[in-house]
Tab-separated table of C-alpha atoms in Angstrom:
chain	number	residue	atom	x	y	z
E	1	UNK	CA	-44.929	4.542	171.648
E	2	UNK	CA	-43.739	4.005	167.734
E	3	UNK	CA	-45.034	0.640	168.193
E	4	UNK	CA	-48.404	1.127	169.631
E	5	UNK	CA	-49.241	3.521	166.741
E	6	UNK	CA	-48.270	1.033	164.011
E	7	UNK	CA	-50.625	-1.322	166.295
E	8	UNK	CA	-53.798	1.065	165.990
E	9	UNK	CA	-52.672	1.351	162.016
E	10	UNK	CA	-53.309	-1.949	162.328
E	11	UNK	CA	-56.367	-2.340	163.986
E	12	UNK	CA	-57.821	-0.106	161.587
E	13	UNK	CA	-56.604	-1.601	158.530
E	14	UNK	CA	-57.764	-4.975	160.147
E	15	UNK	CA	-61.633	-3.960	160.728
E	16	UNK	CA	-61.777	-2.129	157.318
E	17	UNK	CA	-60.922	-5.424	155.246
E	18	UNK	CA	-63.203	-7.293	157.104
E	19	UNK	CA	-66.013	-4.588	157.129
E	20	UNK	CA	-65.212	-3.767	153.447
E	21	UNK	CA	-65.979	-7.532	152.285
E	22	UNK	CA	-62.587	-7.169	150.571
E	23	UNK	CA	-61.579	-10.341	152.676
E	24	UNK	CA	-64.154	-12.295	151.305
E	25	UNK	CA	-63.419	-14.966	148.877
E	26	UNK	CA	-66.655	-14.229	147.634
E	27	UNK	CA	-66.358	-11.080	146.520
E	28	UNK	CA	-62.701	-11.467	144.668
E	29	UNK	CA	-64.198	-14.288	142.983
E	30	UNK	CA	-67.521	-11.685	141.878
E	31	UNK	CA	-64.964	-9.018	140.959
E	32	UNK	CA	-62.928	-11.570	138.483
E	33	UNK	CA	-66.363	-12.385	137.176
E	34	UNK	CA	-67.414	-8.483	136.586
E	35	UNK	CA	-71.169	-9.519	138.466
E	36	UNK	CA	-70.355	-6.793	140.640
E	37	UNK	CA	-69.305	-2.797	141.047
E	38	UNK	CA	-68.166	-3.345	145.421
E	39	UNK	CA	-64.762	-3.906	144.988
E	40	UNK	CA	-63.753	-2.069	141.829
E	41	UNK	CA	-65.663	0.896	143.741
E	42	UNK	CA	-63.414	-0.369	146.439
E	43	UNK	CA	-60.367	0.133	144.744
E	44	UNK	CA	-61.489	3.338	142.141
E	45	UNK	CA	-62.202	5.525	145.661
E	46	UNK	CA	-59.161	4.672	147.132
E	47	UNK	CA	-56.907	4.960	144.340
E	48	UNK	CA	-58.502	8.542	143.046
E	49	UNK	CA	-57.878	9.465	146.562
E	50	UNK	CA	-54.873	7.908	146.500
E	51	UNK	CA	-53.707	10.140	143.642
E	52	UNK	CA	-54.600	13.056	145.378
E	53	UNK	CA	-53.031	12.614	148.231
E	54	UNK	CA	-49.486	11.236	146.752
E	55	UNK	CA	-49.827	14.409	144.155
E	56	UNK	CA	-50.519	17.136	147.600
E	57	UNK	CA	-47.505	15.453	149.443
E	58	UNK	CA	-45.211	15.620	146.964
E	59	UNK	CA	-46.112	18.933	145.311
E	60	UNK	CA	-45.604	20.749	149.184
E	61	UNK	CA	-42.867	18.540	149.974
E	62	UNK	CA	-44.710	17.329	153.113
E	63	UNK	CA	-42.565	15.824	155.773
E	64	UNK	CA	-42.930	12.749	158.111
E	65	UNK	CA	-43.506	12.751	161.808
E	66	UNK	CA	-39.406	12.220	161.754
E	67	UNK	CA	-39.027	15.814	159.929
E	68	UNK	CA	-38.096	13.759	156.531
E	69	UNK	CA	-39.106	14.469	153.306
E	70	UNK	CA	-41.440	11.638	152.011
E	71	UNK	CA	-40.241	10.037	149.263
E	72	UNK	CA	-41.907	7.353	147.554
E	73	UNK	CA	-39.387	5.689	145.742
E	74	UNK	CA	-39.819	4.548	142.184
E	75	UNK	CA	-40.027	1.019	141.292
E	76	UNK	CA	-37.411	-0.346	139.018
E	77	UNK	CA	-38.053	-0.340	135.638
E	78	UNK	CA	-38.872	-3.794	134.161
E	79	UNK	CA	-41.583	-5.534	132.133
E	80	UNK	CA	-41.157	-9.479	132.574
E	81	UNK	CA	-41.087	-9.362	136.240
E	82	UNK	CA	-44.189	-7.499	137.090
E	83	UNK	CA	-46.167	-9.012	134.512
E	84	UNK	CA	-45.332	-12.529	135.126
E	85	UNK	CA	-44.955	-12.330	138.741
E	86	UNK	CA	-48.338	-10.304	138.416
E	87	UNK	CA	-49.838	-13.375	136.578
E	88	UNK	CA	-48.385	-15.617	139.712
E	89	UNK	CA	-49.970	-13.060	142.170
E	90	UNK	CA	-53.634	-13.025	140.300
E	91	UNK	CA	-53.908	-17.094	140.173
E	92	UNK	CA	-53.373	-17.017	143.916
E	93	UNK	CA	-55.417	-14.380	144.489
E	94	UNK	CA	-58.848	-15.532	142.775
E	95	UNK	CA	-57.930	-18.649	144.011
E	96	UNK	CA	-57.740	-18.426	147.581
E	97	UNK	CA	-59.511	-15.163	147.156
E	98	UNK	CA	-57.164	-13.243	150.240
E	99	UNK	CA	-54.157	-11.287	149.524
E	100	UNK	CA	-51.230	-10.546	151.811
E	101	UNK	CA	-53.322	-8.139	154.033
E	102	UNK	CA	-56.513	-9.597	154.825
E	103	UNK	CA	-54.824	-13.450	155.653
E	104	UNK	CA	-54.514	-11.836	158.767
E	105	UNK	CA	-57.219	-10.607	159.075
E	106	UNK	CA	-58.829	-13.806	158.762
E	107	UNK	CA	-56.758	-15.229	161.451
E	108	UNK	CA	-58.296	-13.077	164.140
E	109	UNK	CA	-61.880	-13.846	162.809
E	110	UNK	CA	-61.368	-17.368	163.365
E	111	UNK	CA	-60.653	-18.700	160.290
E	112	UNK	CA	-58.129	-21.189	161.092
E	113	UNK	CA	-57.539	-22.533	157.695
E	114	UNK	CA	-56.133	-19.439	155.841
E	115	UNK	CA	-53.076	-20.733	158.413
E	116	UNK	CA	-52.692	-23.175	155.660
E	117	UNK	CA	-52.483	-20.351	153.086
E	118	UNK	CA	-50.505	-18.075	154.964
E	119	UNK	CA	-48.065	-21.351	154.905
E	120	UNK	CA	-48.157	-21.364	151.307
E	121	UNK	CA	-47.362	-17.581	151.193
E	122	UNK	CA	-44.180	-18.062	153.413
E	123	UNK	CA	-43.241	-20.764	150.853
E	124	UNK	CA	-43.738	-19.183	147.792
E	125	UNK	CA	-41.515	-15.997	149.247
E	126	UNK	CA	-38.751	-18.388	150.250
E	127	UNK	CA	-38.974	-20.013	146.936
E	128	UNK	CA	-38.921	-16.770	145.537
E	129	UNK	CA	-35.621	-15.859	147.530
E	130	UNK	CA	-33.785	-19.230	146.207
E	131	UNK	CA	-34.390	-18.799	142.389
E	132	UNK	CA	-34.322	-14.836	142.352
E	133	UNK	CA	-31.121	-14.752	140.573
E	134	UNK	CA	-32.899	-17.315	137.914
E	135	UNK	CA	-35.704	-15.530	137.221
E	136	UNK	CA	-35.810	-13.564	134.388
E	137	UNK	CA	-36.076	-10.020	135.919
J	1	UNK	CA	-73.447	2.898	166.015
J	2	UNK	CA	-76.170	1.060	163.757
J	3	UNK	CA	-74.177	1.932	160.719
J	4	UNK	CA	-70.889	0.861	161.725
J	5	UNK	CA	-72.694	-2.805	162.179
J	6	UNK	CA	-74.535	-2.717	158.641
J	7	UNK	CA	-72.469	-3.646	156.045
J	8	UNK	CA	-70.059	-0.669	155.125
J	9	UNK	CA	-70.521	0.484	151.127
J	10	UNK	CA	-67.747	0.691	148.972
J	11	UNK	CA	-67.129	4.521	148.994
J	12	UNK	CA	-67.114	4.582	152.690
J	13	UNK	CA	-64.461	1.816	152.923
J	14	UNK	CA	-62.463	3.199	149.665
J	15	UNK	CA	-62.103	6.485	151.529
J	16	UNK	CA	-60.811	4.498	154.912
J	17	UNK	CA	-58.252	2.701	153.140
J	18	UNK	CA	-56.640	5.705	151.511
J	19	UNK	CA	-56.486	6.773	155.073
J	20	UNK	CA	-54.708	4.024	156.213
J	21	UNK	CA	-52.097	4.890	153.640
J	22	UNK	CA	-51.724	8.167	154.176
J	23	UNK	CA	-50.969	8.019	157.722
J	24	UNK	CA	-48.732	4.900	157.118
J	25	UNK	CA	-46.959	7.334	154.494
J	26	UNK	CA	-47.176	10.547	157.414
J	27	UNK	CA	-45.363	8.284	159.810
J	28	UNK	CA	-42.951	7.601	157.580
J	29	UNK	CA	-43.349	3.794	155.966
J	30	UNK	CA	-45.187	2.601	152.880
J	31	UNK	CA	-48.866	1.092	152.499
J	32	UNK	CA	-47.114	-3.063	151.412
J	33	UNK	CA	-48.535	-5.413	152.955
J	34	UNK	CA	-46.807	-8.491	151.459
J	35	UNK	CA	-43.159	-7.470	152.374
J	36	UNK	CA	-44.152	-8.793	156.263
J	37	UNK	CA	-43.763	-12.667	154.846
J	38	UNK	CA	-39.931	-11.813	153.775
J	39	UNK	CA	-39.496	-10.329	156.764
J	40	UNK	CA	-40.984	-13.784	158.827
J	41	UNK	CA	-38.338	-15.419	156.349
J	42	UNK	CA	-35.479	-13.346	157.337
J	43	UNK	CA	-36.298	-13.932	161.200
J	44	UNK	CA	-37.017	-17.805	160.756
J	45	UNK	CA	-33.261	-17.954	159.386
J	46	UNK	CA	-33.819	-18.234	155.538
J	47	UNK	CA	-31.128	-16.183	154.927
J	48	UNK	CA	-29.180	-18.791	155.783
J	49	UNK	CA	-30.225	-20.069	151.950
J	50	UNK	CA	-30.675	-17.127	150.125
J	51	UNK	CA	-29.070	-13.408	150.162
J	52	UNK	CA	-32.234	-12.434	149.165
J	53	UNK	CA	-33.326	-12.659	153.158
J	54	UNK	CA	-30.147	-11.368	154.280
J	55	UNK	CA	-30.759	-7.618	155.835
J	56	UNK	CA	-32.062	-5.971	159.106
J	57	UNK	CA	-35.219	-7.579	159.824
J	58	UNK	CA	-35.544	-5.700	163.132
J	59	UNK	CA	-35.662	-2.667	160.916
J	60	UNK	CA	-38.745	-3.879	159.475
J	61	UNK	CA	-40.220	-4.594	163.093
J	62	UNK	CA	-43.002	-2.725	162.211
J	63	UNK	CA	-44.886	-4.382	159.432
J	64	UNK	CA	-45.204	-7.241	161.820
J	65	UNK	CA	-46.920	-5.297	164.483
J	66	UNK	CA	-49.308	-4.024	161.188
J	67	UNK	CA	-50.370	-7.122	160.584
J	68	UNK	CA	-50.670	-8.245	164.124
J	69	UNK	CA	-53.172	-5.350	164.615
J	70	UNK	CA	-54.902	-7.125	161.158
J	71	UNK	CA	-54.999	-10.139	163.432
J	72	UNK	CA	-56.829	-8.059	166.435
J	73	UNK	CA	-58.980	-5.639	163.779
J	74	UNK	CA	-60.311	-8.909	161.869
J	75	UNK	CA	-61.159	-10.363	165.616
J	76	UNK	CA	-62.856	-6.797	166.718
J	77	UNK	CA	-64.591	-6.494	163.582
J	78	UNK	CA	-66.178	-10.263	163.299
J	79	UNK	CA	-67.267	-9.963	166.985
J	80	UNK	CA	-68.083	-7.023	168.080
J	81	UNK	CA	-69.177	-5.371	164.322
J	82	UNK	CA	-70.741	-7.378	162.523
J	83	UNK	CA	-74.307	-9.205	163.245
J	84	UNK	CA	-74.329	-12.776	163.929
J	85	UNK	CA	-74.921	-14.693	160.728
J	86	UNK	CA	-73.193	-11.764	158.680
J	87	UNK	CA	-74.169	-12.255	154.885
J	88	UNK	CA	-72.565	-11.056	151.712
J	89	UNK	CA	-75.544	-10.055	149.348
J	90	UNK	CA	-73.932	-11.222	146.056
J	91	UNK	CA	-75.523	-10.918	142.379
J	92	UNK	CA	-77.742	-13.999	142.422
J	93	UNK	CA	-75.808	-14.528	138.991
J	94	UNK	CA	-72.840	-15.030	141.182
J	95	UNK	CA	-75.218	-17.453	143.396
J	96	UNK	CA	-75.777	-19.630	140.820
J	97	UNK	CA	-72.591	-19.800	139.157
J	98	UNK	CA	-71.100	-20.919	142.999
J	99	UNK	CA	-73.625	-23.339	143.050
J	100	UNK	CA	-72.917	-25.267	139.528
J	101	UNK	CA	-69.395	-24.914	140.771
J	102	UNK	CA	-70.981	-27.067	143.896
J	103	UNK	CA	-70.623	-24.331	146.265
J	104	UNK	CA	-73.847	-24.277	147.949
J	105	UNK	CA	-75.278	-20.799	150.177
J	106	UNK	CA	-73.100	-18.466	148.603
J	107	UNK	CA	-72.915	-15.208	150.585
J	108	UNK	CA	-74.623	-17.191	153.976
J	109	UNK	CA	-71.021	-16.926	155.483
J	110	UNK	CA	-68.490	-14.875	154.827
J	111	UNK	CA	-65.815	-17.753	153.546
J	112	UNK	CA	-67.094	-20.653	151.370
J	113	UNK	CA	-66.924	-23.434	154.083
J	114	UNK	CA	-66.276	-25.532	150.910
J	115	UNK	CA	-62.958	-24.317	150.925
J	116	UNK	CA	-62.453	-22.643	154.698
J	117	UNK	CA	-64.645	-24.961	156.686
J	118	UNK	CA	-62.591	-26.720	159.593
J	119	UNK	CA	-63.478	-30.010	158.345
J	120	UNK	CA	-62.503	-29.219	154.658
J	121	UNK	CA	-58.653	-29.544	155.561
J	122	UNK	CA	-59.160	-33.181	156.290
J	123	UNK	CA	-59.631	-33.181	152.160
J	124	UNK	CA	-56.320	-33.149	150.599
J	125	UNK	CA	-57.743	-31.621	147.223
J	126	UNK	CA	-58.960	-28.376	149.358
J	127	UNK	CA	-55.254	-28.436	151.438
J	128	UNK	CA	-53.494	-28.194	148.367
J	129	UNK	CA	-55.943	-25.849	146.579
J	130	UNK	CA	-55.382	-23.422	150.058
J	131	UNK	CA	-51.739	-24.101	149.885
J	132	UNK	CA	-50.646	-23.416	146.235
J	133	UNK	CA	-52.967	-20.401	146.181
J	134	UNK	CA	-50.657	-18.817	148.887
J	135	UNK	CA	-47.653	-20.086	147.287
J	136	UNK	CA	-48.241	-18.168	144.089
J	137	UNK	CA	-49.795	-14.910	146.299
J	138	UNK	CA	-46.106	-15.383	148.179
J	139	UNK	CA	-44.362	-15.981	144.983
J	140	UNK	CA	-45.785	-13.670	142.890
J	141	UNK	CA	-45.956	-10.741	145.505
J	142	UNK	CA	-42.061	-10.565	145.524
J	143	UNK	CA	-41.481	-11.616	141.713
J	144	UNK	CA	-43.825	-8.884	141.253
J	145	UNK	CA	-42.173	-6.407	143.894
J	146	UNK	CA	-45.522	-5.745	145.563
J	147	UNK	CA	-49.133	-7.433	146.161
J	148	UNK	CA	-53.073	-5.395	146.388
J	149	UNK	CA	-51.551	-2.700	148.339
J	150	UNK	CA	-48.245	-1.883	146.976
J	151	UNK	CA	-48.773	-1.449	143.928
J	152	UNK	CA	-52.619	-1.149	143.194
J	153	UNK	CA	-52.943	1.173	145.724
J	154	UNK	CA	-49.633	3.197	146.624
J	155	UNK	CA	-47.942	2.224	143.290
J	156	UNK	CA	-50.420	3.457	140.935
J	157	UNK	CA	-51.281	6.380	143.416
J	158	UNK	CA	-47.929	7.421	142.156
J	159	UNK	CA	-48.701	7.014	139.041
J	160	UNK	CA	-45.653	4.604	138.319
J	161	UNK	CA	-45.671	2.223	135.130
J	162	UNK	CA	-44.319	-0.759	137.001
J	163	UNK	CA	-47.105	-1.084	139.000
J	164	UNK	CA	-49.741	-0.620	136.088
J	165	UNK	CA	-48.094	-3.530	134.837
J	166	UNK	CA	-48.121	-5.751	137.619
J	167	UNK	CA	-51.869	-4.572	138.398
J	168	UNK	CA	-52.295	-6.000	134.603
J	169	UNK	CA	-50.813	-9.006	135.509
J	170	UNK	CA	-52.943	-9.241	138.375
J	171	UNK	CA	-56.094	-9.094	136.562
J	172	UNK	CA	-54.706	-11.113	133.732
J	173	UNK	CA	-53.900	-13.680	136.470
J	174	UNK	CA	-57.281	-13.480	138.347
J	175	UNK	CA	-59.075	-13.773	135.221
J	176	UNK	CA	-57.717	-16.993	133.704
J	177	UNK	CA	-57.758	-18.976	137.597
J	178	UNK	CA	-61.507	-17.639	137.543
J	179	UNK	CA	-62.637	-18.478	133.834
J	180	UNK	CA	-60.385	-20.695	132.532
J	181	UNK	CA	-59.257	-23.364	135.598
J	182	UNK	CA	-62.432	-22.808	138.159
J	183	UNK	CA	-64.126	-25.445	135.744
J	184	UNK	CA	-61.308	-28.052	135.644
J	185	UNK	CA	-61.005	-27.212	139.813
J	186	UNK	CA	-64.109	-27.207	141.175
């Protein structure tokens, strides 16, 4: 039952980054080039309500469909390791213009070469795994 | 029904994905969407190499049934809700740009088949242009603790400071590939 509701979550997430545009190359590379307002409208909307709804949830200590308290727990505290691995993240981004959500997506629409970048994802994550201790962090 | 085909606007698709992470956060997970390719790692044995893989991936069952819904939504919503020969209506300033760039009919489809087109792969710059753009979305995603989702969406929703700096480093990032090493690429 658990399982078909993460499935619909799914579903849903799946048609809105395909119906949004925001699994378009096209329009990453636009937003990285300012020439248009669709995704940072995208991303403003969804973020101010994102705000709202993080602030209402934690203000009346709202509780999951398990009964427990929803914590979102904070991120550890670092600079070097978001903003390089950031940097890492953006080059990949505008360059294959699909992030870790809307690969998928791209799957089911028949685009059989983002197989080749999800490849590269699953790569750089292993890689990621092996030097972790190296990085600085 | 005629305005679930058109094009959706931004607002209306802003609004749907803070949806999608408040009922991920109602049943009790978190709106990430890159922690699914550690968890393929952990299940394909890499733990075996690094510690880093090492945990319950059954536990995290469920972001792969997420993303195999993205698989089914992005199939739904490409055949059954959008019009045949979708376009993106891009700035023509973006147009033109593509095209210098030698992309021709920017916005006709909704990949450049420059870079996504089935016969493309048989070029080897395009394969490894595809392939080291998802190793450093892979890489960075978990150097950075979180991709789009994680931390430009939930992260900053809660107002944390890491993920205003990784979303920094995202931009920073998307800004050189785009100005800087689009004209040595393409």
């Amino acid at each position: 039952m658990r399982q078909l509701l993460y499935l619909v979550i799914g579903i849903f997430f799946g048609m809105v980054m395909m119906k949004s545009e925001a699994a378009s190359w096209y329009r990453i590379y636009e937003m990285f080039e300012f020439k248009s307002f669709h995704m940072y409208g995208i991303i403003g909307v969804a973020l101010g309500l994102g705000i709202i709804i993080t602030q209402v949830i934690k203000r009346n200590q709202i509780k999951s469909i398990d009964g427990k308290l929803i914590e979102i727990a904070p991120k550890e505290r670092s600079v070097s390791r978001y903003i390089i691995g950031g940097i890492c993240f953006g080059l990949g981004w505008a360059l294959v213009g699909a992030c870790p959500g809307p690969m998928y997506t791209l799957i089911g629409a028949g685009y059989w070469s983002i197989l080749i970048v999800i490849t590269g994802a699953l790569l750089g994550t292993f890689v990621y795994g092996l030097l972790k201790d190296k990085l600085p962090h | 029904m005629d305005f679930i085909l058109q094009p959706w606007p931004w607002y209306v698709s802003g609004v749907l994905i803070a949806l999608v992470m408040l009922v991920l956060l109602l049943v009790g997970k978190r709106f990430g969407m890159s922690s699914n390719l550690r968890t393929i790692c952990s299940m394909a044995g890499a733990g075996r190499a690094s510690e880093f893989f090492r945990f319950d991936w059954k536990s995290e069952q469920w972001n792969l049934i997420v993303i195999l819904g993205a698989v089914i939504g992005g199939f739904i919503a490409s055949n059954y809700l959008m019009e045949p020969n979708y376009q993106i209506v891009l700035n023509p300033e973006t147009v033109s740009n593509l095209q210098e760039m030698g992309f021709n009919n920017a916005g006709e489809t909704y990949l450049p088949t420059e870079l996504f087109g089935i016969e493309s792969i048989s070029n080897i710059k395009v394969l490894a242009i595809l392939l080291i753009g998802g190793f450093l979305v892979g890489f960075g995603a978990r150097y950075a603790g979180g991709c789009t989702s994680g931390h430009a969406i939930s992260g900053l929703s809660n107002l944390q400071r890491p993920s205003l700096i990784a979303v920094i480093g995202f931009f920073i990032g998307g800004l050189v590939m785009v100005h800087l090493l689009f004209p040595l690429i393409f």
